[in-house]
Amino acid sequence: MHRMHLEELTRRLRAGGQHPTAEELADAVWLAQWLPGAAAPDPATGPPVDPAVPEPPGEGRKPAVPDLEGPDRDGESAPRLAGPGPDTVGLHMPRGGARPTGGGTGGRAALPVRAPGANALPGLLGLQKALRPLRHYALFPVRPGEGVLDEEATAERSAAAGILTPVLRPAAGRRPDIQLLMDTGPAMVVWTRMVEELRQACQQSGAFRDVQVHRLYDTGEGPPRVTTTSGPDGRPRLRPGDQLHDPTGRRLTLIVSDCVGPLWRRGAAQRLIHQWPRSSPLALVQPLPPRLWPRTALTVEPGTLLRPSGPGGHTLFQPDEEPWEPVAEDTRAVPVLTPTPEAFASWARLFGGQGTGTVRGWAARIGPDAVRTGNVVAVDTPARAPREDDLLRVFRAGASPGALRLAVHLAAAPLTLPVMQLVQRAMLPDTGPMELAEVLLSGLLRQLPGLTPYPCYSYPPGVQQQLLGSLDRSAAALVLKHCSEYVERNFGQGMRNFPALAAARLAGQAADEDTAAPTEETDEPTGPVGPEPELFARIPARVLRFYHPDLVTPEPLAEARRLLDQWRSQSDPSLLAAARERAEAALAEDDVPARIVLGRVLYAEAGTAAVRGTERRGALLRRAVTVLEGAAGLAGTDEEEGAQARLELAVVRHALWRDTGDTAHLDAALAALAGDPRDWPESHHHTLHLRRGRLQLARGDGPGAVAALTAALALRETGPALLDLADAMGLAGREPDAIAPVLDRAGSLLDERVALRLRWTTARARLHDTAGDGPATDAAYEAAALLAPADSAQRGRLLMAWGESLLRRAAADGGTPAVDRAEGVLREALTGLPADAPERARALVLIGSVLALRFHRAGFLPDLYESRHLLEQAVRTVRDPALRAEVWLQLGRVRMELSEVARDGVLGDALTAYQRSWEDSRSAHGDTPGSVTGARALHAQGAVLRLMGRTARAGAVLRAAAEQWQRLVSALVEVDWNDVERTRTQLAEVTAQQGTYQAQLSGDARRRITPPWWTWSGTTG
């Protein structure tokens, strides 16, 4: 141990410009014993005490080793914490069940603070220096004559070839980019800080123009997904990994992974690497030490790496040992780097244009189906030997010296990841993440269950005692001393930190009696239990007084709320699973609040991408209903918690209605919100009226929704509520002049969220369309299309509504320009809709109607053929009989036109289409009063029968059509009187012709009898 500290002293002196000899160092060590405060600690009295940091009475010298405090503990007379003097405060690790005050600190008060964490990578400055040569990385010139002449390389190559051979280097250009791709396997949480420090080193090296960090997710099957950009709501999106490809070779990629997760075991990560562009430099950063690499899912070999003279970042690899079997031609060699400055320096020399172009290193040769099936280590569930002695003997036999020393020092500290890194940096600064990985994978540690923001471990009792036997008392005391000095130096200095508990009051009061018995919440699963089993540092109280602590409340209910809030900003489904676990754990103590939080978590889980569209979504929503109904039953309506439970229950019921279409859910939601609003807590009146209005809007009760939303807006006016009111007024049949002021007020209150702006712009487009203002409608729809996410179903539905509006106006205005624009918008809408979207059938119908209308205007026969094809395709996919009746009506007219114009088909096909239109219409609406589509279908059947010469049958069908029109008029259904008169006229002609000879119809007569072009109405009535 003393040898290690001497090496550290020598390294620091050399870094400061001093180069002491061995004799000078020996003199310094001998003189150090005569310096004040440098005496070795006395085992009988405990560790040395820093004069500037006096010890409070009874504070433990080290965790998990209570006997090191000495027998005279109760007789110490150190001053108590009683003011702003130089008192000290013990820092403890918070337990899973600890509360903000008390518990986990031997009965003394505890305040949550943020303790500075240690770096995961030793020598960040050295790592930055190693990366700087990469600023010279550039693509080799592709075309002859490009670049700058490299004189030295030209001389060497010409001498070797015997002929003048110029060598060109790329001209100076922009710096390259780099992206870090972090695996999110079960064990990678240990290396999160290392990835962050690697990102920091890349940014501060000055070698890269842009540094990005992405995460690699396992979806269970298929290729892995990565996080790239955020959606309109600010949440991360999962994208295919090939979206990070850079064929230009300007972006370097580092994949950080321990190669033991499921992505590597099933070969998905290997296939991702193999498909990476060869021109893009790629390397794998392996945090595990090389001696553990054979236990991973990736075979790594030592050898020589070289960069060929061709363009791009492709590397070649020559292994030290020739393979036993031939290597496939498409195998790719990927450099494997340890997280050390030396490894990064070699890799940087390979691509920075320095050195000989060859470096020693490690590489993995990956083929398209490279999956290793050997002994893959499971970091989260390490293999355990039958006996503790065997565990320790195996570890000592195979561990590196640094890992063995680290395991011994960790036996005197709490085994949580931040503290383990802190002990490593304070006691063994010459070790790094590889030595920590050896300890973590040794099988000596057991990961503790429970929800914590970082992994927590413990030694088996026998292993811990044997490791402590290798550590003398003075060395054990130095663990606490050096960790305390590190924390004091870096407290509040902007470093990465972790939650801890300060075991003293800082407001001037004295601490509780140190002799108090430990509470039941200090339940360390293994190891000896002392007065302070979680103490890891002691710092002056003035340091804590200077900085405001970041409060952390570890109660299950508060933790569930925190995780739910964290999910809203990060969109990580694992946070919801953890929040659900904590909320369920809190049900016994805080039943009603815990049920409310659990209901919210279940509702949030039902809305995640992995659950939407599956049966699990319905199960989660139904369970949320049960939980929230239980909370509402336990609390009264006039109570705050009861009101919250009923409001959340209404939201979940509304979601169930959207999924199932069962109006019983809407009725149940409104029943949950029933009652006089004055009986509800005043703070919930606005939300109560708002949710009532939205539920009534969903039920189609326009007047009721208007009344409820107006009441909500009277209490507080918001943009979304005004948009709901505009929709309700439209449903209630209000005039556009009355709706326009509401939308104007909503526009002034909306923020810059894209989703709300899109909804407002779409509402304005519908309003202008209702008012008949075509140019304003097109301008609003165009603005909405720019706001909608590209290539999304939402944009496809928006474009379809715009195209339908254009189709209606084109049918009324005449000419072909409007028809052409409608076709373009509708085809773009069809392209944007997913293949399984139910709206695709409607889009096909609309495009078919547009093409039929354009043929009617311009006479372009291919339009008619495509129209028939699209309508026949749509009629096979539409499930709604009312909508299918409208499609059959359109298809019948197209078939009849083709039989008349192109002699393609017979009139019988058109008659069949009209008959099926009538059947579907009657199935959807019945005979009384029926529908406009059904009456038109009957009229069209009679017309086709007349053209076929079946006058008697035509008269019967036309008579049925006239009766249908009469029933519609009697029921005050809005009809086109031109259609009514057309039926009456043809019925009169057929009646007059009965019993007389029917001559062949002329062309004008056939055109007059032929059913008209009924443009797509967009309705199902």
Coordinates of C-alpha atoms in Angstrom, one line a residue, residues 282-610:
L282 CA -15.8 2.2 -36.2
A283 CA -14.4 0.8 -32.9
L284 CA -15.7 -1.0 -29.9
V285 CA -14.8 0.3 -26.4
Q286 CA -14.8 -2.7 -24.0
P287 CA -14.8 -1.6 -20.3
L288 CA -14.0 -5.2 -19.1
P289 CA -10.4 -6.1 -18.7
P290 CA -8.9 -8.3 -21.5
R291 CA -8.6 -11.3 -19.2
L292 CA -12.4 -11.4 -19.0
W293 CA -13.0 -11.0 -22.8
P294 CA -13.2 -14.8 -23.4
R295 CA -16.3 -14.9 -21.2
T296 CA -18.2 -12.4 -23.4
A297 CA -20.2 -13.0 -26.6
L298 CA -17.5 -11.5 -28.8
T299 CA -14.2 -13.2 -29.8
V300 CA -11.3 -10.7 -29.6
E301 CA -7.8 -11.4 -30.9
P302 CA -4.5 -9.5 -30.5
G303 CA -2.6 -8.5 -33.7
T304 CA -1.7 -5.5 -35.9
L305 CA -4.2 -2.9 -37.1
L306 CA -3.4 -1.0 -40.3
R307 CA -5.3 1.5 -42.3
P308 CA -5.1 0.9 -46.1
S309 CA -4.3 3.7 -48.5
G310 CA -7.8 3.7 -50.0
P311 CA -10.5 6.2 -49.1
G312 CA -12.5 6.1 -45.9
G313 CA -12.0 4.7 -42.4
H314 CA -11.8 1.0 -43.2
T315 CA -9.1 -0.9 -41.2
L316 CA -7.3 -4.2 -41.9
F317 CA -6.3 -6.6 -39.2
Q318 CA -3.5 -9.2 -39.1
P319 CA -3.9 -11.5 -36.1
D320 CA -0.8 -12.8 -34.3
E321 CA -2.0 -16.4 -34.8
E322 CA -3.4 -17.6 -38.0
P323 CA -7.0 -18.9 -37.8
W324 CA -7.6 -22.6 -38.0
E325 CA -10.4 -22.1 -40.6
P326 CA -10.5 -19.9 -43.6
V327 CA -11.9 -16.4 -42.9
A328 CA -14.9 -15.3 -45.0
E329 CA -14.3 -12.5 -47.5
D330 CA -17.1 -10.4 -46.0
T331 CA -15.7 -10.6 -42.5
R332 CA -15.1 -7.2 -40.9
A333 CA -12.3 -6.4 -38.4
V334 CA -13.4 -4.0 -35.7
P335 CA -10.8 -2.5 -33.3
V336 CA -11.5 -3.2 -29.7
L337 CA -10.2 -0.5 -27.2
T338 CA -9.8 -0.6 -23.5
P339 CA -10.8 2.6 -21.7
T340 CA -7.3 3.8 -21.3
P341 CA -5.4 6.8 -22.9
E342 CA -2.9 4.4 -24.4
A343 CA -5.5 2.4 -26.3
F344 CA -7.2 5.6 -27.6
A345 CA -3.8 7.1 -28.6
S346 CA -3.0 4.0 -30.7
W347 CA -6.4 4.2 -32.4
A348 CA -6.0 8.0 -33.0
R349 CA -2.6 7.5 -34.6
L350 CA -4.2 5.0 -37.0
F351 CA -6.6 7.6 -38.3
G352 CA -4.8 10.8 -37.5
G353 CA -2.2 10.6 -40.3
Q354 CA 0.6 10.1 -37.8
G355 CA 3.0 7.2 -37.3
T356 CA 3.6 4.3 -39.7
G357 CA 0.0 3.5 -40.4
T358 CA 0.1 0.3 -38.3
V359 CA -0.5 -0.1 -34.6
R360 CA -0.6 -3.0 -32.2
G361 CA -4.0 -3.7 -30.7
W362 CA -7.1 -5.9 -30.4
A363 CA -9.8 -6.6 -32.9
A364 CA -12.9 -8.7 -33.4
R365 CA -13.5 -10.3 -36.7
I366 CA -17.3 -10.1 -37.3
G367 CA -19.2 -11.9 -40.1
P368 CA -22.9 -11.6 -41.0
D369 CA -23.8 -14.5 -38.7
A370 CA -21.1 -14.1 -36.0
V371 CA -22.7 -15.3 -32.8
R372 CA -20.5 -16.8 -30.1
T373 CA -22.1 -19.6 -28.0
G374 CA -19.4 -20.0 -25.4
N375 CA -19.3 -19.2 -21.7
V376 CA -21.0 -15.8 -21.7
V377 CA -20.9 -14.1 -18.3
A378 CA -24.1 -12.8 -16.7
V379 CA -23.1 -9.7 -14.8
D380 CA -26.4 -9.1 -13.1
T381 CA -26.5 -12.7 -11.8
P382 CA -22.9 -13.8 -11.2
A383 CA -22.2 -17.4 -10.7
R384 CA -21.7 -18.3 -7.1
A385 CA -19.5 -21.0 -5.8
P386 CA -20.8 -23.4 -3.2
R387 CA -18.6 -22.1 -0.4
E388 CA -17.4 -18.6 0.4
D389 CA -13.8 -19.8 0.8
D390 CA -13.8 -21.2 -2.7
L391 CA -15.1 -17.8 -4.0
L392 CA -12.3 -15.9 -2.5
R393 CA -9.6 -18.5 -3.4
V394 CA -10.7 -18.5 -7.1
F395 CA -10.7 -14.7 -7.2
R396 CA -7.2 -14.3 -5.6
A397 CA -5.8 -16.9 -8.0
G398 CA -7.0 -15.1 -11.1
A399 CA -7.4 -11.4 -10.3
S400 CA -5.0 -8.7 -11.2
P401 CA -3.0 -7.0 -8.4
G402 CA -5.0 -3.8 -8.7
A403 CA -8.4 -5.6 -8.6
L404 CA -7.3 -7.6 -5.5
R405 CA -6.2 -4.4 -3.7
L406 CA -9.5 -2.8 -4.7
A407 CA -11.6 -5.7 -3.4
V408 CA -9.8 -5.5 0.0
H409 CA -10.4 -1.7 0.3
L410 CA -14.0 -2.0 -0.7
A411 CA -14.6 -4.3 2.3
A412 CA -14.3 -1.2 4.5
A413 CA -16.9 0.8 2.6
P414 CA -20.6 0.7 1.6
L415 CA -20.9 -1.3 -1.6
T416 CA -22.9 1.1 -3.7
L417 CA -21.5 2.0 -7.1
P418 CA -20.8 5.7 -6.4
V419 CA -19.0 4.9 -3.2
M420 CA -17.0 2.1 -4.8
Q421 CA -15.8 4.5 -7.4
L422 CA -15.1 7.1 -4.7
V423 CA -13.0 4.6 -2.7
Q424 CA -11.1 3.5 -5.9
R425 CA -10.3 7.1 -6.8
A426 CA -9.2 8.1 -3.3
M427 CA -7.2 4.9 -2.4
L428 CA -6.1 3.4 -5.7
P429 CA -5.9 6.2 -8.2
D430 CA -3.7 4.1 -10.5
T431 CA -6.6 1.7 -11.2
G432 CA -9.5 2.3 -13.6
P433 CA -12.8 0.8 -14.7
M434 CA -11.2 -2.5 -15.7
E435 CA -10.1 -3.3 -12.2
L436 CA -13.6 -2.4 -10.9
A437 CA -15.1 -4.7 -13.5
E438 CA -13.0 -7.5 -12.3
V439 CA -14.4 -7.1 -8.8
L440 CA -18.0 -6.8 -10.1
L441 CA -17.7 -9.9 -12.1
S442 CA -15.7 -11.9 -9.6
G443 CA -18.7 -13.6 -8.1
L444 CA -17.8 -12.2 -4.7
L445 CA -20.5 -9.5 -4.8
R446 CA -24.3 -10.0 -4.5
Q447 CA -26.5 -7.3 -5.9
L448 CA -29.1 -6.2 -3.4
P449 CA -32.8 -6.1 -4.4
G450 CA -34.8 -2.9 -4.2
L451 CA -35.2 0.3 -6.2
T452 CA -32.1 2.6 -6.1
P453 CA -30.7 5.1 -8.7
Y454 CA -27.5 3.0 -8.7
P455 CA -26.5 -0.6 -8.2
C456 CA -26.0 -1.7 -4.6
Y457 CA -24.0 -4.8 -3.6
S458 CA -22.8 -6.7 -0.5
Y459 CA -20.1 -9.2 0.4
P460 CA -21.0 -12.5 2.0
P461 CA -20.1 -12.2 5.7
G462 CA -17.3 -14.7 5.5
V463 CA -15.8 -13.1 2.4
Q464 CA -15.9 -9.6 4.0
Q465 CA -14.2 -10.8 7.2
Q466 CA -11.4 -12.5 5.3
L467 CA -10.8 -9.4 3.1
L468 CA -10.7 -7.2 6.1
G469 CA -8.1 -9.5 7.6
S470 CA -5.8 -8.4 4.8
L471 CA -6.3 -4.8 5.8
D472 CA -4.6 -3.5 8.9
R473 CA -6.5 -1.0 11.1
S474 CA -4.5 2.0 10.0
A475 CA -5.2 1.2 6.4
A476 CA -8.9 0.7 7.1
A477 CA -9.1 4.0 8.8
L478 CA -7.4 5.7 5.9
V479 CA -10.3 4.6 3.6
L480 CA -12.7 6.9 5.6
K481 CA -10.1 9.7 5.9
H482 CA -9.2 9.8 2.2
C483 CA -12.8 9.6 1.0
S484 CA -13.7 12.4 3.4
E485 CA -10.9 14.6 2.0
Y486 CA -12.0 13.9 -1.6
V487 CA -15.6 14.8 -0.8
E488 CA -14.6 18.0 1.1
R489 CA -12.4 19.2 -1.8
N490 CA -15.0 18.6 -4.5
F491 CA -18.3 19.3 -2.6
G492 CA -20.5 21.6 -4.7
Q493 CA -17.9 22.0 -7.4
G494 CA -20.2 21.1 -10.3
M495 CA -19.1 17.5 -10.5
R496 CA -21.4 14.6 -11.0
N497 CA -22.9 13.7 -7.7
F498 CA -25.1 11.1 -6.0
P499 CA -27.6 11.2 -3.1
A500 CA -26.4 10.8 0.5
L501 CA -27.7 11.6 4.0
A502 CA -25.9 14.1 6.3
A503 CA -26.1 12.5 9.8
A504 CA -26.5 15.8 11.7
R505 CA -28.7 18.8 12.0
L506 CA -27.3 21.9 10.3
A507 CA -29.7 24.5 11.7
G508 CA -27.7 25.1 14.9
Q509 CA -29.3 22.4 17.0
A510 CA -27.4 19.6 18.6
A511 CA -27.4 16.1 17.1
D512 CA -29.4 13.4 18.8
E513 CA -27.6 11.2 21.3
D514 CA -25.0 9.1 19.6
T515 CA -25.7 6.1 21.9
A516 CA -29.2 5.7 20.5
A517 CA -30.0 2.2 19.3
P518 CA -30.1 1.6 15.5
T519 CA -33.6 1.8 14.0
E520 CA -35.3 -1.1 12.3
E521 CA -34.7 0.7 8.9
T522 CA -31.0 -0.1 9.1
D523 CA -31.4 -3.6 7.9
E524 CA -28.1 -4.4 6.1
P525 CA -28.7 -7.9 4.5
T526 CA -25.2 -9.2 5.0
G527 CA -22.1 -8.3 7.0
P528 CA -21.6 -7.1 10.6
V529 CA -23.9 -4.4 11.7
G530 CA -22.2 -1.5 13.5
P531 CA -23.6 1.8 14.8
E532 CA -23.0 3.4 11.3
P533 CA -23.0 0.6 8.7
E534 CA -23.4 3.1 5.8
L535 CA -20.9 5.8 6.8
F536 CA -18.5 6.5 3.9
A537 CA -17.2 10.1 4.5
R538 CA -17.0 12.9 7.1
I539 CA -16.8 16.5 6.0
P540 CA -17.1 19.9 7.9
A541 CA -20.6 21.1 8.6
R542 CA -19.7 24.5 7.2
V543 CA -19.4 22.9 3.8
L544 CA -22.9 21.6 3.9
R545 CA -24.2 24.9 5.3
F546 CA -22.7 26.7 2.3
Y547 CA -24.5 24.7 -0.3
H548 CA -28.2 24.0 -0.5
P549 CA -28.9 20.3 -0.4
D550 CA -30.9 18.7 -3.1
L551 CA -33.7 17.0 -1.1
V552 CA -34.4 13.4 -2.0
T553 CA -37.3 11.6 -0.3
P554 CA -37.0 7.8 -0.5
E555 CA -40.5 6.9 0.6
P556 CA -42.1 4.5 -1.8
L557 CA -45.0 6.8 -2.7
A558 CA -42.8 9.8 -3.2
E559 CA -40.4 7.7 -5.2
A560 CA -43.2 6.5 -7.4
R561 CA -44.3 10.1 -8.0
R562 CA -40.7 11.1 -8.8
L563 CA -40.3 8.2 -11.3
L564 CA -43.6 9.1 -12.9
D565 CA -42.4 12.7 -13.4
Q566 CA -39.1 11.5 -14.7
W567 CA -40.9 9.3 -17.3
R568 CA -42.8 12.3 -18.6
S569 CA -39.5 14.0 -19.5
Q570 CA -37.5 10.9 -20.6
S571 CA -40.1 8.5 -21.9
D572 CA -38.2 5.4 -20.6
P573 CA -40.7 2.5 -20.0
S574 CA -38.5 1.0 -17.3
L575 CA -39.2 4.1 -15.2
L576 CA -42.9 3.2 -15.3
A577 CA -42.3 -0.4 -14.2
A578 CA -40.3 0.9 -11.3
A579 CA -42.9 3.5 -10.4
R580 CA -45.6 0.8 -10.4
E581 CA -43.5 -1.3 -8.1
R582 CA -43.1 1.5 -5.6
A583 CA -46.7 2.6 -5.8
E584 CA -47.8 -1.0 -5.1
A585 CA -45.4 -1.1 -2.1
A586 CA -47.0 2.1 -0.7
L587 CA -50.6 0.7 -0.8
A588 CA -50.4 -0.5 2.8
E589 CA -49.3 2.9 4.3
D590 CA -51.1 5.5 2.1
D591 CA -53.9 3.6 0.5
V592 CA -55.9 6.3 -1.2
P593 CA -52.9 8.4 -2.4
A594 CA -51.0 5.3 -3.5
R595 CA -54.0 4.0 -5.5
I596 CA -54.3 7.4 -7.3
V597 CA -50.6 7.3 -8.2
L598 CA -50.8 3.6 -9.2
G599 CA -53.8 4.4 -11.4
R600 CA -51.8 7.2 -13.1
V601 CA -48.8 4.9 -13.7
L602 CA -51.0 2.1 -15.2
Y603 CA -52.7 4.7 -17.5
A604 CA -49.2 5.9 -18.5
E605 CA -48.0 2.3 -19.2
A606 CA -51.1 1.7 -21.4
G607 CA -50.0 4.6 -23.5
T608 CA -46.5 3.5 -24.2
A609 CA -45.5 2.4 -27.7
A610 CA -44.8 -1.2 -26.7

